[in-house]
Every structure is written in C-alpha cells, then in structure tokens.
CSV table of C-alpha atoms and ligand atoms in Angstrom, one decimal:
chain,number,residue,atom,x,y,z
A,16,MET,CA,64.2,74.0,83.5
A,17,LYS,CA,65.9,74.6,87.0
A,18,ARG,CA,68.0,77.6,87.0
A,19,VAL,CA,70.5,79.0,89.7
A,20,MET,CA,70.2,82.8,90.0
A,21,LYS,CA,73.1,84.5,91.9
A,22,PHE,CA,72.9,87.9,92.7
A,23,GLY,CA,76.2,89.9,93.5
A,24,GLY,CA,76.8,92.8,96.0
A,25,THR,CA,75.9,95.7,93.6
A,26,SER,CA,72.9,93.6,92.4
A,27,VAL,CA,71.3,93.6,95.9
A,28,GLY,CA,72.9,97.2,96.7
A,29,ASP,CA,69.8,98.8,97.9
A,30,GLY,CA,65.9,98.5,98.2
A,31,GLU,CA,65.2,99.2,94.3
A,32,ARG,CA,67.9,96.8,93.3
A,33,ILE,CA,66.7,94.1,95.4
A,34,GLU,CA,63.2,94.8,93.9
A,35,ARG,CA,64.8,94.4,90.4
A,36,ALA,CA,66.3,91.1,91.3
A,37,ALA,CA,63.0,89.8,92.7
A,38,SER,CA,61.5,91.1,89.4
A,39,LEU,CA,64.1,89.0,87.4
A,40,VAL,CA,63.2,85.7,89.6
A,41,ALA,CA,59.5,86.5,88.9
A,42,ALA,CA,60.1,86.8,85.2
A,43,ALA,CA,61.9,83.4,85.1
A,44,VAL,CA,58.9,81.7,87.1
A,45,ALA,CA,56.6,83.3,84.5
A,46,ARG,CA,58.5,81.5,81.9
A,47,GLY,CA,58.0,78.2,83.5
A,48,ASP,CA,61.3,77.9,85.2
A,49,LEU,CA,62.2,76.6,88.6
A,50,PRO,CA,64.6,78.9,90.2
A,51,LEU,CA,67.1,78.5,93.1
A,52,VAL,CA,68.6,82.0,94.2
A,53,VAL,CA,71.9,82.7,95.8
A,54,VAL,CA,72.5,86.1,97.3
A,55,SER,CA,75.7,88.0,98.4
A,56,ALA,CA,76.2,90.5,100.9
A,57,MET,CA,74.8,94.0,100.1
A,58,ASN,CA,77.6,96.2,98.3
A,59,ASP,CA,80.8,96.3,100.3
A,60,THR,CA,79.1,95.1,103.7
A,61,THR,CA,81.8,92.1,103.7
A,62,ASP,CA,84.5,94.8,103.7
A,63,ASP,CA,82.6,96.9,106.2
A,64,LEU,CA,82.4,93.9,108.6
A,65,LEU,CA,86.0,93.1,108.2
A,66,ALA,CA,86.9,96.8,109.0
A,67,ALA,CA,84.6,96.5,112.0
A,68,CYS,CA,86.4,93.3,113.2
A,69,GLU,CA,89.8,95.1,113.1
A,70,HIS,CA,88.4,98.2,114.9
A,71,ALA,CA,87.1,95.8,117.6
A,72,ARG,CA,90.3,93.7,117.9
A,73,ARG,CA,92.0,96.9,118.6
A,74,GLY,CA,89.5,97.9,121.3
A,75,ARG,CA,88.1,100.6,119.4
A,76,HIS,CA,84.6,99.9,120.2
A,77,ASP,CA,83.0,103.2,119.1
A,78,GLN,CA,84.3,102.7,115.6
A,79,ALA,CA,82.8,99.1,115.2
A,80,ALA,CA,79.6,100.4,116.4
A,81,GLN,CA,79.4,103.2,114.0
A,82,ALA,CA,80.2,100.6,111.2
A,83,VAL,CA,77.4,98.5,112.7
A,84,HIS,CA,75.1,101.5,112.4
A,85,ARG,CA,75.9,102.2,108.8
A,86,ILE,CA,75.2,98.4,108.1
A,87,ALA,CA,71.6,98.7,110.0
A,88,THR,CA,70.7,102.0,108.2
A,89,ALA,CA,71.3,100.3,104.9
A,90,HIS,CA,69.7,97.1,105.6
A,91,LEU,CA,66.7,98.5,107.5
A,92,ASP,CA,66.2,101.0,104.6
A,93,ALA,CA,66.3,98.2,101.9
A,94,VAL,CA,63.7,96.2,103.9
A,95,ARG,CA,61.4,99.2,103.8
A,96,ARG,CA,61.8,99.8,100.1
A,97,ALA,CA,61.9,96.3,98.6
A,98,VAL,CA,59.0,94.4,100.7
A,99,ARG,CA,55.7,96.2,100.2
A,100,GLU,CA,53.7,93.9,101.9
A,101,GLY,CA,52.9,95.0,105.5
A,102,ALA,CA,53.1,91.7,107.6
A,103,VAL,CA,56.2,90.4,105.7
A,104,ARG,CA,58.0,93.7,106.2
A,105,ASP,CA,57.1,94.2,109.7
A,106,GLY,CA,58.4,90.3,110.5
A,107,LEU,CA,61.5,91.1,108.4
A,108,LEU,CA,62.2,94.6,110.1
A,109,SER,CA,62.2,92.9,113.6
A,110,THR,CA,64.4,89.8,112.6
A,111,THR,CA,66.8,92.3,111.0
A,112,ARG,CA,66.9,94.3,114.2
A,113,GLU,CA,67.6,91.5,116.5
A,114,GLN,CA,70.5,90.2,114.1
A,115,LEU,CA,72.0,93.6,113.8
A,116,GLY,CA,71.7,93.6,118.0
A,117,GLU,CA,73.5,90.1,118.0
A,118,LEU,CA,76.3,91.6,115.6
A,119,GLU,CA,76.8,94.4,117.9
A,120,LYS,CA,77.1,92.1,120.9
A,121,VAL,CA,79.7,90.1,118.9
A,122,LEU,CA,81.9,92.8,118.4
A,123,THR,CA,81.7,94.1,121.8
A,124,GLY,CA,82.9,90.9,122.8
A,125,ILE,CA,85.9,90.9,120.4
A,126,ALA,CA,86.6,94.5,121.6
A,127,PHE,CA,86.5,93.5,125.2
A,128,VAL,CA,88.8,90.6,125.1
A,129,GLY,CA,91.0,92.3,122.3
A,130,GLU,CA,91.2,88.9,120.1
A,131,LEU,CA,90.2,88.2,116.9
A,132,THR,CA,90.4,84.6,115.8
A,133,PRO,CA,89.7,83.4,112.3
A,134,ARG,CA,86.7,81.5,113.6
A,135,SER,CA,85.2,84.8,115.3
A,136,ARG,CA,86.1,86.6,111.9
A,137,ASP,CA,83.9,84.0,109.9
A,138,PHE,CA,81.1,84.5,112.4
A,139,VAL,CA,81.1,88.2,111.9
A,140,LEU,CA,81.2,88.1,108.1
A,141,SER,CA,78.3,85.7,108.1
A,142,PHE,CA,76.0,88.5,109.0
A,143,GLY,CA,76.6,90.1,105.8
A,144,GLU,CA,74.7,87.2,103.8
A,145,ARG,CA,72.6,86.5,106.6
A,146,LEU,CA,71.1,90.1,106.6
A,147,SER,CA,70.7,90.5,102.8
A,148,THR,CA,69.2,87.0,102.0
A,149,PRO,CA,66.0,87.1,103.8
A,150,ILE,CA,65.4,90.7,102.1
A,151,LEU,CA,65.3,89.1,98.7
A,152,ALA,CA,63.3,86.2,100.1
A,153,GLY,CA,60.8,88.6,101.5
A,154,ALA,CA,60.6,90.6,98.3
A,155,LEU,CA,59.8,87.5,96.5
A,156,ALA,CA,57.1,86.5,99.1
A,157,ALA,CA,55.6,89.9,99.0
A,158,ARG,CA,55.0,89.4,95.4
A,159,GLY,CA,53.0,86.2,96.3
A,160,LEU,CA,55.8,83.8,95.3
A,161,PRO,CA,56.5,80.7,97.6
A,162,ALA,CA,60.2,81.8,98.6
A,163,ARG,CA,62.1,80.3,101.6
A,164,ALA,CA,65.4,81.8,103.0
A,165,PHE,CA,68.1,79.4,104.0
A,166,THR,CA,71.7,80.0,105.2
A,167,GLY,CA,74.5,77.8,103.5
A,168,LYS,CA,74.4,75.7,106.7
A,169,GLU,CA,70.5,75.2,106.6
A,170,ALA,CA,70.8,74.2,102.9
A,171,GLY,CA,73.6,71.8,103.7
A,172,ILE,CA,76.6,73.3,102.6
A,173,LEU,CA,79.5,71.5,104.5
A,174,THR,CA,83.0,72.7,104.6
A,175,ASP,CA,86.5,72.0,106.3
A,176,SER,CA,87.5,74.2,109.2
A,177,ARG,CA,90.0,76.4,107.5
A,178,PHE,CA,88.1,79.6,108.7
A,179,GLY,CA,88.3,82.2,105.8
A,180,GLU,CA,89.2,79.8,103.1
A,181,ALA,CA,87.0,77.0,103.9
A,182,ARG,CA,86.6,74.2,101.1
A,183,PRO,CA,83.4,72.5,100.5
A,184,LEU,CA,83.3,68.9,101.2
A,185,VAL,CA,81.7,68.1,97.9
A,186,ALA,CA,80.1,64.8,98.3
A,187,SER,CA,78.5,65.4,101.5
A,188,THR,CA,77.2,68.9,100.4
A,189,ARG,CA,75.8,67.5,97.3
A,190,HIS,CA,74.1,64.8,99.2
A,191,GLN,CA,72.7,67.3,101.6
A,192,LEU,CA,71.6,70.1,99.1
A,193,ARG,CA,69.7,67.3,97.2
A,194,GLU,CA,68.0,66.1,100.1
A,195,ARG,CA,66.9,69.5,101.7
A,196,LEU,CA,66.2,71.5,98.5
A,197,GLY,CA,65.4,68.9,95.7
A,198,ALA,CA,61.8,68.2,96.4
A,199,LEU,CA,61.3,71.8,97.4
A,200,VAL,CA,62.6,73.1,94.0
A,201,GLU,CA,60.5,70.6,92.1
A,202,SER,CA,57.3,71.5,93.9
A,203,GLY,CA,57.8,75.2,93.0
A,204,THR,CA,59.2,76.7,96.1
A,205,ILE,CA,62.1,79.0,95.7
A,206,PRO,CA,65.0,78.6,98.1
A,207,VAL,CA,67.0,81.7,98.6
A,208,VAL,CA,70.2,80.8,99.9
A,209,THR,CA,72.9,82.8,101.3
A,210,GLY,CA,76.1,82.8,99.2
A,211,PHE,CA,79.9,82.8,100.7
A,212,ILE,CA,78.7,81.4,104.3
A,213,ALA,CA,78.6,77.5,105.2
A,214,ALA,CA,79.5,75.7,108.2
A,215,ASP,CA,82.1,72.9,109.3
A,216,GLN,CA,81.1,69.4,110.7
A,217,HIS,CA,80.8,71.0,114.3
A,218,GLY,CA,78.0,73.4,112.9
A,219,THR,CA,80.6,76.6,113.4
A,220,PRO,CA,80.3,79.2,110.8
A,221,THR,CA,82.5,79.3,107.9
A,222,THR,CA,83.2,81.5,105.0
A,223,ILE,CA,84.5,80.0,101.6
A,224,GLY,CA,86.9,82.8,100.2
A,225,ARG,CA,86.1,86.2,98.9
A,226,GLY,CA,83.8,86.2,95.9
A,227,GLY,CA,82.5,82.9,97.3
A,228,SER,CA,78.9,83.4,96.5
A,229,ASP,CA,79.7,82.3,92.8
A,230,PHE,CA,81.0,79.0,94.4
A,231,THR,CA,77.9,78.7,96.5
A,232,ALA,CA,76.0,79.2,93.1
A,233,THR,CA,77.9,76.6,91.2
A,234,LEU,CA,77.7,74.0,94.1
A,235,LEU,CA,73.8,74.3,94.2
A,236,GLY,CA,73.7,74.1,90.5
A,237,ALA,CA,75.9,70.9,90.1
A,238,ALA,CA,74.1,69.2,93.1
A,239,LEU,CA,70.6,69.8,91.7
A,240,GLU,CA,71.5,69.4,88.2
A,241,VAL,CA,70.1,72.7,86.9
A,242,GLY,CA,70.0,73.6,83.1
A,243,GLU,CA,71.9,76.9,83.6
A,244,ILE,CA,73.6,78.9,86.4
A,245,GLU,CA,73.0,82.8,86.1
A,246,LEU,CA,75.6,85.0,87.8
A,247,TRP,CA,73.9,88.5,87.7
A,248,SER,CA,76.4,91.5,88.1
A,249,ASP,CA,76.9,95.0,87.3
A,250,VAL,CA,78.6,94.3,84.1
A,251,ASP,CA,77.5,93.1,80.6
A,252,GLY,CA,79.4,90.1,81.1
A,253,LEU,CA,83.1,89.2,81.1
A,254,LEU,CA,84.9,91.6,79.0
A,255,SER,CA,88.2,91.8,77.1
A,256,ALA,CA,89.8,93.9,79.8
A,257,ASP,CA,88.7,95.4,83.2
A,258,PRO,CA,86.5,98.4,82.2
A,259,ARG,CA,88.1,100.6,84.9
A,260,VAL,CA,91.6,100.3,83.0
A,261,VAL,CA,90.0,100.0,79.3
A,262,PRO,CA,87.0,101.9,78.9
A,263,ASP,CA,86.3,100.5,75.4
A,264,ALA,CA,86.7,96.9,76.6
A,265,ARG,CA,84.5,94.6,74.5
A,266,LEU,CA,81.9,91.9,75.8
A,267,LEU,CA,83.0,88.4,75.3
A,268,GLU,CA,79.8,86.4,74.0
A,269,GLU,CA,81.3,82.9,74.7
A,270,LEU,CA,84.2,81.6,76.4
A,271,SER,CA,85.2,78.0,77.5
A,272,TYR,CA,85.3,76.9,81.1
A,273,ALA,CA,89.1,76.9,81.0
A,274,GLU,CA,89.3,80.3,79.6
A,275,ALA,CA,86.9,81.8,82.2
A,276,MET,CA,89.0,79.9,84.8
A,277,GLU,CA,92.1,81.7,83.7
A,278,MET,CA,90.4,84.9,83.8
A,279,ALA,CA,89.2,84.3,87.3
A,280,PHE,CA,92.4,83.4,88.3
A,281,PHE,CA,93.8,86.4,86.9
A,282,GLY,CA,91.5,88.6,88.8
A,283,ALA,CA,88.6,89.4,86.2
A,284,LYS,CA,85.6,89.5,88.7
A,285,THR,CA,86.4,88.4,91.9
A,286,MET,CA,85.4,84.8,91.2
A,287,PRO,CA,87.1,81.8,92.8
A,288,PRO,CA,88.5,79.7,90.1
A,289,GLY,CA,87.2,76.5,91.7
A,290,ALA,CA,83.6,77.7,91.3
A,291,LEU,CA,83.7,77.3,87.4
A,292,GLU,CA,85.4,74.0,87.9
A,293,MET,CA,82.2,72.6,89.6
A,294,ALA,CA,80.3,73.8,86.7
A,295,SER,CA,82.6,72.4,84.2
A,296,GLU,CA,82.8,69.0,85.7
A,297,ALA,CA,78.9,68.9,85.6
A,298,GLY,CA,78.8,70.6,82.1
A,299,ILE,CA,76.4,73.3,83.2
A,300,PRO,CA,76.6,76.5,81.2
A,301,VAL,CA,77.4,79.5,83.2
A,302,ARG,CA,76.1,82.6,82.2
A,303,VAL,CA,77.2,86.3,83.5
A,304,ARG,CA,74.5,88.9,83.0
A,305,ASN,CA,73.7,92.6,84.0
A,306,CYS,CA,70.9,93.2,86.2
A,307,ALA,CA,70.4,96.7,85.0
A,308,ARG,CA,70.2,95.3,81.1
A,309,PRO,CA,68.5,91.9,81.5
A,310,GLU,CA,67.5,91.9,77.6
A,311,ARG,CA,71.2,91.4,76.8
A,312,THR,CA,72.4,87.8,77.0
A,313,GLY,CA,75.9,88.3,78.8
A,314,THR,CA,78.7,86.0,78.4
A,315,ALA,CA,78.1,82.3,78.0
A,316,ILE,CA,80.7,79.9,79.8
A,317,ILE,CA,80.6,76.6,78.0
A,318,GLU,CA,82.4,73.7,76.8
A,319,ALA,CA,85.5,74.4,74.6
A,320,GLN,CA,84.0,72.6,71.6
A,321,LYS,CA,80.9,74.7,71.3
A,322,VAL,CA,82.8,78.1,71.6
A,323,HIS,CA,82.9,79.8,68.2
A,324,ALA,CA,86.5,81.1,67.3
A,325,GLY,CA,87.3,84.5,68.5
A,326,SER,CA,90.5,86.5,68.4
A,327,ILE,CA,93.8,85.0,69.4
A,328,VAL,CA,94.0,86.9,72.8
A,329,LYS,CA,90.3,87.2,74.3
A,330,THR,CA,91.4,89.2,77.5
A,331,VAL,CA,93.9,91.1,78.9
A,332,LEU,CA,94.1,91.3,82.8
A,333,SER,CA,96.2,92.4,85.7
A,334,ILE,CA,96.5,91.3,89.4
A,335,ARG,CA,97.7,93.9,91.7
A,336,LYS,CA,98.8,93.6,95.2
A,337,VAL,CA,101.4,91.1,94.6
A,338,GLY,CA,105.2,90.9,95.5
A,339,LEU,CA,108.2,88.9,94.1
A,340,VAL,CA,110.6,87.0,96.3
A,341,THR,CA,113.9,85.5,94.7
A,342,VAL,CA,115.8,82.9,96.5
A,343,SER,CA,119.5,82.7,95.2
A,344,GLY,CA,122.8,81.4,95.8
A,345,GLY,CA,125.4,79.3,93.5
A,346,GLY,CA,125.3,76.5,96.0
A,347,MET,CA,121.8,75.7,94.8
A,348,ALA,CA,123.0,74.6,91.5
A,349,GLY,CA,122.4,70.7,91.2
A,350,VAL,CA,121.4,70.3,94.9
A,351,PRO,CA,118.1,68.2,94.6
A,352,GLY,CA,115.2,69.2,96.9
A,353,THR,CA,115.8,72.8,96.9
A,354,ALA,CA,112.8,73.7,95.1
A,355,ALA,CA,110.7,71.5,97.3
A,356,ARG,CA,112.3,73.0,100.5
A,357,VAL,CA,111.1,76.4,99.2
A,358,PHE,CA,107.6,75.4,98.5
A,359,ASP,CA,107.2,73.5,101.8
A,360,ILE,CA,108.3,76.6,103.5
A,361,LEU,CA,105.9,78.9,101.6
A,362,GLY,CA,103.0,76.2,102.1
A,363,GLU,CA,103.6,76.1,105.8
A,364,ALA,CA,103.7,80.1,105.8
A,365,ARG,CA,100.2,79.8,104.0
A,366,ALA,CA,101.8,81.8,101.2
A,367,ASN,CA,99.6,81.1,98.0
A,368,VAL,CA,102.2,81.0,94.9
A,369,LEU,CA,100.7,82.9,91.9
A,370,MET,CA,103.6,82.4,89.4
A,371,VAL,CA,107.1,80.4,89.7
A,372,SER,CA,110.1,80.9,87.6
A,373,GLN,CA,113.4,79.1,87.9
A,374,GLY,CA,116.6,79.9,85.9
A,375,SER,CA,117.9,77.2,84.0
A,376,SER,CA,121.3,77.5,85.7
A,377,GLU,CA,119.3,76.6,88.9
A,378,VAL,CA,120.8,79.6,90.8
A,379,ASN,CA,117.7,81.1,91.5
A,380,ILE,CA,113.9,80.6,92.1
A,381,THR,CA,111.6,83.2,92.0
A,382,VAL,CA,107.9,83.4,93.2
A,383,VAL,CA,105.1,85.8,93.1
A,384,LEU,CA,103.1,86.0,96.2
A,385,PRO,CA,100.1,88.2,97.2
A,386,SER,CA,101.5,91.4,99.2
A,387,ASP,CA,99.6,90.4,102.5
A,388,ALA,CA,101.6,87.2,102.5
A,389,MET,CA,105.0,88.8,101.7
A,390,ASP,CA,106.2,89.6,105.3
A,391,ARG,CA,105.6,86.0,106.7
A,392,ALA,CA,107.0,84.2,103.5
A,393,VAL,CA,110.2,86.2,103.5
A,394,ASN,CA,110.6,85.7,107.2
A,395,ALA,CA,110.0,81.9,106.8
A,396,LEU,CA,112.3,81.7,104.0
A,397,GLU,CA,115.1,83.3,105.8
A,398,LEU,CA,114.6,81.3,108.9
A,399,GLY,CA,114.5,78.1,106.9
A,400,MET,CA,116.9,78.6,103.8
A,401,LEU,CA,119.6,81.0,105.0
A,402,GLY,CA,122.9,79.5,106.6
A,403,GLY,CA,122.7,76.1,105.1
A,404,GLY,CA,125.1,76.9,102.4
A,405,ALA,CA,123.2,76.4,99.3
A,406,VAL,CA,121.0,79.8,99.5
A,407,ARG,CA,122.9,83.0,99.6
A,408,GLU,CA,120.1,85.6,99.7
A,409,VAL,CA,116.3,86.1,99.9
A,410,VAL,CA,115.4,89.1,98.0
A,411,ARG,CA,111.9,90.7,98.0
A,412,GLU,CA,110.5,93.0,95.6
A,413,ASP,CA,107.2,94.8,96.4
A,414,ASP,CA,104.8,97.1,94.4
A,415,VAL,CA,104.6,94.9,91.3
A,416,ALA,CA,101.6,93.5,89.3
A,417,ILE,CA,101.0,90.5,87.0
A,418,VAL,CA,99.6,91.1,83.4
A,419,ALA,CA,98.2,88.2,81.8
A,420,CYS,CA,96.7,87.6,78.1
A,421,VAL,CA,94.2,84.9,78.0
A,422,GLY,CA,92.9,82.9,75.0
A,423,ALA,CA,92.6,79.4,73.5
A,424,GLY,CA,93.6,80.9,70.1
A,425,MET,CA,97.2,81.4,71.2
A,426,LYS,CA,97.7,77.6,71.4
A,427,GLY,CA,99.6,76.6,68.6
A,428,THR,CA,99.7,80.1,66.9
A,429,PRO,CA,103.5,81.1,66.5
A,430,GLY,CA,104.8,84.2,67.4
A,431,VAL,CA,102.1,85.3,70.0
A,432,ALA,CA,104.8,85.6,72.6
A,433,ALA,CA,106.9,88.1,70.3
A,434,ARG,CA,104.0,90.0,69.7
A,435,VAL,CA,103.1,90.3,73.3
A,436,PHE,CA,106.7,91.7,74.4
A,437,THR,CA,107.2,93.9,71.6
A,438,ALA,CA,103.6,95.5,72.4
A,439,VAL,CA,104.7,96.0,76.0
A,440,ALA,CA,108.4,97.2,75.0
A,441,GLY,CA,106.6,99.7,72.7
A,442,ALA,CA,104.8,100.9,75.7
A,443,GLY,CA,108.0,101.5,77.6
A,444,VAL,CA,107.5,99.1,80.3
A,445,ASN,CA,110.0,96.7,81.7
A,446,VAL,CA,109.2,93.0,82.3
A,447,HIS,CA,110.7,91.5,85.4
A,448,MET,CA,109.5,87.9,85.0
A,449,ILE,CA,107.7,85.7,82.5
A,450,ALA,CA,105.9,82.6,82.9
A,451,GLN,CA,103.5,80.7,80.4
A,452,GLY,CA,100.9,78.2,81.9
A,453,SER,CA,101.6,74.6,80.5
A,454,SER,CA,97.9,74.9,79.1
A,455,GLU,CA,99.1,77.5,76.8
A,456,LEU,CA,95.8,79.4,77.4
A,457,ASN,CA,97.7,82.4,79.2
A,458,ILE,CA,101.2,84.2,78.6
A,459,SER,CA,101.6,86.3,82.1
A,460,PHE,CA,104.6,88.3,83.4
A,461,VAL,CA,105.4,90.7,86.1
A,462,VAL,CA,105.9,94.5,85.9
A,463,ARG,CA,106.0,97.5,88.1
A,464,GLU,CA,102.7,98.0,89.3
A,465,ALA,CA,102.9,101.6,88.3
A,466,ASP,CA,103.2,100.2,84.8
A,467,ALA,CA,100.4,97.6,84.9
A,468,ASP,CA,97.7,99.9,83.3
A,469,ARG,CA,99.9,101.0,80.6
A,470,ALA,CA,101.0,97.4,79.7
A,471,VAL,CA,97.3,96.2,79.6
A,472,ARG,CA,96.2,98.8,77.3
A,473,ALA,CA,99.1,98.2,74.8
A,474,LEU,CA,98.1,94.6,74.6
A,475,HIS,CA,94.4,95.5,74.4
A,476,ALA,CA,95.1,97.6,71.6
A,477,GLU,CA,97.5,95.2,69.7
A,478,PHE,CA,95.4,92.2,70.0
A,479,VAL,CA,91.6,92.7,70.9
A,480,ALA,CA,91.0,96.1,69.3
A,481,ARG,CA,93.0,95.4,66.2
A,482,ASP,CA,91.7,91.8,65.8
A,483,ALA,CA,88.1,93.2,66.3
A,484,LYS,CA,89.0,95.7,63.2
A,485,GLY,CA,90.8,93.3,60.9
B,518,LIG,P1,79.6,90.7,91.7
B,518,LIG,O1,79.5,91.5,93.0
B,518,LIG,O2,78.4,90.8,90.9
B,518,LIG,O3,79.9,89.2,92.1
B,518,LIG,P2,82.2,91.4,91.3
B,518,LIG,O4,82.5,92.7,91.8
B,518,LIG,O5,82.8,90.1,91.7
B,518,LIG,O6,80.6,91.4,90.9
B,518,LIG,O7,82.8,91.4,89.6
B,518,LIG,C1,82.4,92.3,88.7
B,518,LIG,C2,83.4,93.4,88.4
B,518,LIG,O8,84.4,92.9,87.9
B,518,LIG,C3,82.9,94.3,87.8
B,518,LIG,O9,82.1,95.7,88.1
B,518,LIG,C4,84.2,95.1,86.9
B,518,LIG,O10,84.5,96.2,87.4
B,518,LIG,C5,85.2,94.0,87.4
B,518,LIG,N1,85.9,93.3,86.3
B,518,LIG,C6,87.3,93.4,86.2
B,518,LIG,N2,87.7,92.8,85.2
B,518,LIG,C7,86.9,92.2,84.3
B,518,LIG,C8,86.4,91.9,83.1
B,518,LIG,N3,87.5,91.4,82.5
B,518,LIG,N4,85.3,91.5,82.8
B,518,LIG,C9,84.1,91.6,83.7
B,518,LIG,N5,84.4,92.4,84.6
B,518,LIG,C10,85.6,92.9,85.1
B,519,LIG,N1,80.2,88.9,100.1
B,519,LIG,C1,81.3,88.0,100.0
B,519,LIG,C2,82.6,88.8,99.4
B,519,LIG,O1,82.3,90.2,99.2
B,519,LIG,C3,81.0,87.1,98.7
B,519,LIG,C4,80.5,87.5,97.4
B,519,LIG,O2,80.3,88.7,97.4
B,519,LIG,O3,80.6,86.7,96.7
B,519,LIG,O4,83.3,88.6,98.9
B,520,LIG,MG1,81.7,88.6,93.1
C-alpha cells in the first residue's frame, strides 16, 4: 500500500530522532508498503529563521549570524549522527555547508539593504526544510534504501504568490506530483519531500502557512491516492485537551474529518484546517502517531459514519493571542451593508476573522482577530467607518482567548450549552462573547486570556472526564 509518512519538527529534532524516523520508514518498507516521506524543519528552526530575518532587517547582522551558527551546529551534528555510511555522509556534510553559506549571504544582503519583503522572508524560511529533508533521505540511503530528496518545487507543488500564506494550485499540483513521483513510488523509490515550502508559477519559493507540512502530506496523499497518511509527532495522537493545560487529557482514538478540522481551526496541533479538507475530499484516512511510541496506533481521522460514538464533547481547546474589536453606533440599526463594509475593510487589512457576533438590535458587530492583526484592523476600521454617521465608535480589547468545545455528539443533544456555561461560571470565569458554528460541532466563546486555562480545565472535568467515568 502507498503511504505518506510525515515527520514533524520534533520527530526530526536531532540525529537520533532522524535515525528513528528512518527506522520507521524502513519498517514500513519491510511490511511491503510504498512510502512517500514528508519532512518538517528540525525543531524550532522555522522560528529561528524568522528571528534571524528580523535581526537582519534591523541591521543586526551579528545576531543573524549567531542564529545561523546555531542552525549550522544542529544540522551538521545531525548529519554526523544520523548518516552512518561514509560517502553519503561526506557528500551531505558538504552540501549542507554550502546551503548554510548561502543562507548567511542572503541574511547579509537583507541586513545591508535593511529591507525584508514577504518574498525574501519565504526564501529564508525555505532553508529549514531544505536543510532537514536531505538528512532523512541520507539516513535512508545509508541503510541501503532507495531514497531521493525533493524540494516541494521539484516534486511539483505549485502555489499562488501570496508569500507566507501561499495557496496550492490544486489541479496543477496534482498533475505534476503524479507525473514526477507516481512511477518512481511504484518502482520502490522513496521520495523524501520538503514540507511547508513550494514555488509559485515563476519558480519563486513560497511557504504555505505555519504547520504547512501537514498540508504537503495531504496534497501528496491525495494526488497519489495513497491508502493512508501518517502524521508522526511527539504526542500519542489528538487529545481531549492540550496536554500542557490538562495533564490527564485522554487520547481520542477516532475522530471524523469535520471534528478534526474544528480542532485544527481551534489550534490543537498547529495544523492548517485545509490540510484535512484535502484528505477528506479524497476519503483517505489520516493517522496522528507518536514517533517515540510506534507500537501505539494513535488517532484515526476518518469518515463520520465510521466513527464510533464517544463523549458529547470530545475535546476542549483554546486559541490565544487574539483580540476583540467592536464596531458600534445607534445609526447602524437597519442600515444595509454595514456588516459587509466591516468585512471588506478587514479583508483589505488582511485580518483573518476568527469569530463574529452581531447584536440582534444591530447596533454592534464584534469580531475576534489574531493579535498581530489588531493594530492594522483597528486603524483601517477607524479610517473607513468613523465619521460617516452610522458608526460611533470602534473599541478594542486585547489579551483575550477563545475557548471551544468540539464534538459531533453536541448536535441534537439538548442542554449542552447550559452545561458549558454553568461549568464556566462555576470556575468563576466571565464570558465576553459567544458563537456557535452552524455545523453544531463546536460551541466557542471568548474569555480573558488569564482565565482561559481555568475555563478549559472546568469544561474538561465537566464533559470528558465525567463522561469517561459514567
Ligand atoms: P509537529 O511538529 O509534529 O507537526 P505540532 O507541534 O504541530 O507537531 O503539534 C503537536 C503539539 O500540539 C503537541 O506537542 C501538543 O503539545 C500540542 N497540542 C495542543 N493541543 C493538542 C491536542 N488537543 N491534541 C494533541 N496535541 C495537542
Ligand atoms: N516548519 C514549518 C513550521 O514550523 C512547517 C511545519 O512544521 O509543518 O511551521
Ligand atoms: Mg506541525
């Protein structure tokens, strides 16, 4: 069976882990599978590259150079530990050094000009996956397996030119992936492809959004019609809450694509929800598994009809680093198009709206936005809406968080909302805004950021822990 095996940042975090990933691929081959491997940047390399870009932009060349030095040490060390065979290792050490030299030059250029464009940032970010991927390919080759490293561009992943959040052009990508990798996989060669990075139609490197390697995995899986997509990570699977907030969070053995998409949207695993849409449309099961405990089967994300019933609320999540903006004014009542105008302005300001609520009296519209979009969104709303008569004020509230309960069992079960808000009130947490998705797969609301963990724990105790006992 063809199988995508995607390894996240921690799963290729050092030489030993890359070795372990290679052994998991080798085991799949030994079972008769035909794997396609997708690799993320090692650990926090993407964050380190982002920080290096900022240092360079501010002209702090020495700090950017220090970041490159740390990245260099980690990668050269990983090559030495993960790739045992002498000739493969020596070749890889020299190409890795060349790439690191190129990275240093690019950052020097940015520092010199003092300008960082989204395009040059994406070029710098592309080094993360371009450095890590050949090491896993080398570790496989050193075991005598026929592996071949590809960048997303070489494999055929084509996107638009929205640097930083580029969207794959699905039809062309599918065609090219089939053409370039199809026969290769069938013949037993293992393509090892960079996650997260691709190229636009001019061949310029792009990145497809944070956590994008999962998306690369499902693109490949859908194009090559694999039997299963495995996302190898550092957790046993998707859990009933973030384990850092609820230490006794439970493993969810099965979830529907729709439930997992809601979870992805609300921040469990930094996975783009679009990734699961690809798998869902193609009907390919996705399995989240733990590299450190490969004997466990993880979480299967499958079609809703095949999911066995679980608790009403399966998981409780929170999104931090968000803010609220309320646009209000008595003159908004009954004036058509005010809401459309608000969303137009937010779209132009590239502020991604996470939640919306409108008072039934129509005198206010409240939206939840990522914190880093708050300044530009509020400025744009003030410029675009005030002074026209209808809108009296634009008010912002920072330091809030979204808390969400997700589970298909909420649909058609009366009284869930009452239980949710009683539990939250019982924990002494004040709710600022409420929304329920039309899918009825989630109930989400906004609280002060400082209260978010308390609300999550109260809801986990009310629903997940209790349903498990009863
Ligand atoms: P990878 O690097 O393998 O892609 P991510 O860092 O994107 O992994 O996602 C895994 C992390 O997501 C875990 O280490 C865990 O801390 C965090 N996480 C947050 N909420 C959840 C949840 N509900 N279930 C599983 N993991 C979660
Ligand atoms: N390296 C990228 C990131 O950190 C992509 C990924 O890990 O999926 O966001
Ligand atoms: Mg990830």
